[in-house]
Coordinates of C-alpha atoms in Angstrom, one line a residue:
P1 CA 40.6 -152.9 -169.7
A2 CA 37.4 -152.7 -171.7
A3 CA 35.5 -155.9 -173.0
M4 CA 32.9 -156.3 -175.7
V5 CA 29.4 -157.2 -174.0
A6 CA 27.6 -157.8 -177.5
S7 CA 29.1 -160.4 -179.7
A8 CA 29.8 -159.7 -183.5
A9 CA 26.6 -161.8 -184.2
Q10 CA 24.2 -159.8 -182.1
L11 CA 25.5 -156.5 -183.5
A12 CA 25.2 -157.7 -187.1
Q13 CA 21.7 -159.2 -186.3
G14 CA 20.8 -155.6 -184.9
H15 CA 21.8 -153.9 -188.0
V16 CA 24.5 -151.9 -186.3
P17 CA 26.9 -150.2 -188.7
L18 CA 30.5 -151.3 -188.9
E19 CA 31.9 -148.2 -187.8
Q20 CA 29.8 -148.2 -184.6
R21 CA 30.5 -151.5 -183.8
D22 CA 32.8 -150.8 -180.6
Y23 CA 32.8 -151.3 -176.7
C24 CA 29.5 -149.5 -176.4
G25 CA 27.6 -151.5 -179.1
H26 CA 25.4 -153.2 -176.4
H27 CA 24.1 -149.7 -175.6
L28 CA 23.4 -148.9 -179.1
L29 CA 21.5 -152.2 -179.8
R30 CA 19.0 -151.4 -176.9
L31 CA 18.7 -147.7 -178.1
L32 CA 17.9 -148.9 -181.8
R33 CA 15.6 -151.7 -180.3
C34 CA 13.8 -148.9 -178.2
H35 CA 13.7 -146.5 -181.4
R36 CA 12.3 -149.4 -183.5
D37 CA 9.5 -150.2 -180.7
N38 CA 8.6 -147.0 -180.1
F39 CA 8.6 -145.7 -184.0
P40 CA 6.7 -142.3 -183.7
V41 CA 7.9 -141.4 -180.3
P42 CA 11.7 -140.9 -180.3
W43 CA 11.8 -139.3 -177.1
G44 CA 10.9 -142.3 -175.2
C45 CA 14.6 -143.5 -175.5
H46 CA 16.2 -140.6 -173.8
A47 CA 17.5 -142.5 -170.7
L48 CA 19.1 -145.3 -173.4
R49 CA 20.6 -142.4 -175.7
H50 CA 22.2 -141.0 -172.5
A51 CA 23.7 -144.2 -171.5
W52 CA 25.2 -144.7 -175.0
D53 CA 26.4 -141.2 -175.2
S54 CA 27.9 -141.7 -171.7
C55 CA 29.6 -145.0 -172.9
Q56 CA 31.0 -143.4 -175.9
H57 CA 32.5 -140.2 -173.9
Q58 CA 34.2 -142.7 -171.4
D59 CA 35.8 -144.7 -174.3
Y60 CA 37.0 -141.7 -175.6
V61 CA 38.5 -140.5 -172.5
M62 CA 40.2 -143.7 -171.9
R63 CA 41.8 -144.0 -175.5
M64 CA 43.0 -140.4 -174.9
K65 CA 44.6 -141.3 -171.5
E66 CA 46.2 -144.3 -173.3
F67 CA 47.3 -142.2 -176.3
E68 CA 49.0 -139.6 -173.6
R69 CA 50.5 -142.4 -171.5
E70 CA 52.0 -144.0 -174.3
R71 CA 53.4 -140.6 -175.7
R72 CA 54.8 -139.7 -172.4
L73 CA 56.4 -143.4 -172.5
R74 CA 58.3 -142.8 -175.7
Q75 CA 59.3 -139.3 -174.7
R76 CA 60.8 -140.9 -171.5
Q77 CA 62.6 -143.7 -173.6
Q78 CA 64.0 -141.1 -176.0
R79 CA 65.3 -138.8 -173.1
L80 CA 66.9 -142.1 -171.4
R81 CA 68.5 -143.1 -175.0
R82 CA 69.8 -139.9 -175.3
R83 CA 71.4 -139.7 -171.9
R84 CA 73.0 -143.0 -172.3
G85 CA 74.3 -142.0 -175.6
D86 CA 75.7 -138.7 -174.1
S87 CA 77.5 -140.6 -171.2
E88 CA 79.1 -143.1 -173.8
D89 CA 80.4 -140.4 -175.5
S90 CA 82.3 -138.6 -172.6

């Protein structure tokens, strides 16, 4: 299970937008700090950007896997209910 590394107070203090306060917020905090510290040279933060993008991708993949798992479980439950209903009618 994913766990928040950065607290809500840290994310608020780092001026992270609400829509980006997710499980990858700690990576975004580091990236924003790097951008602020190296202002005229944004390409100095490439490794941090890659870490944040990777985290976002992994989070997306896990959410899609969980969605698919739950969808299959719902379909299985429906099949089982139909089978029970069909067998009770006979």
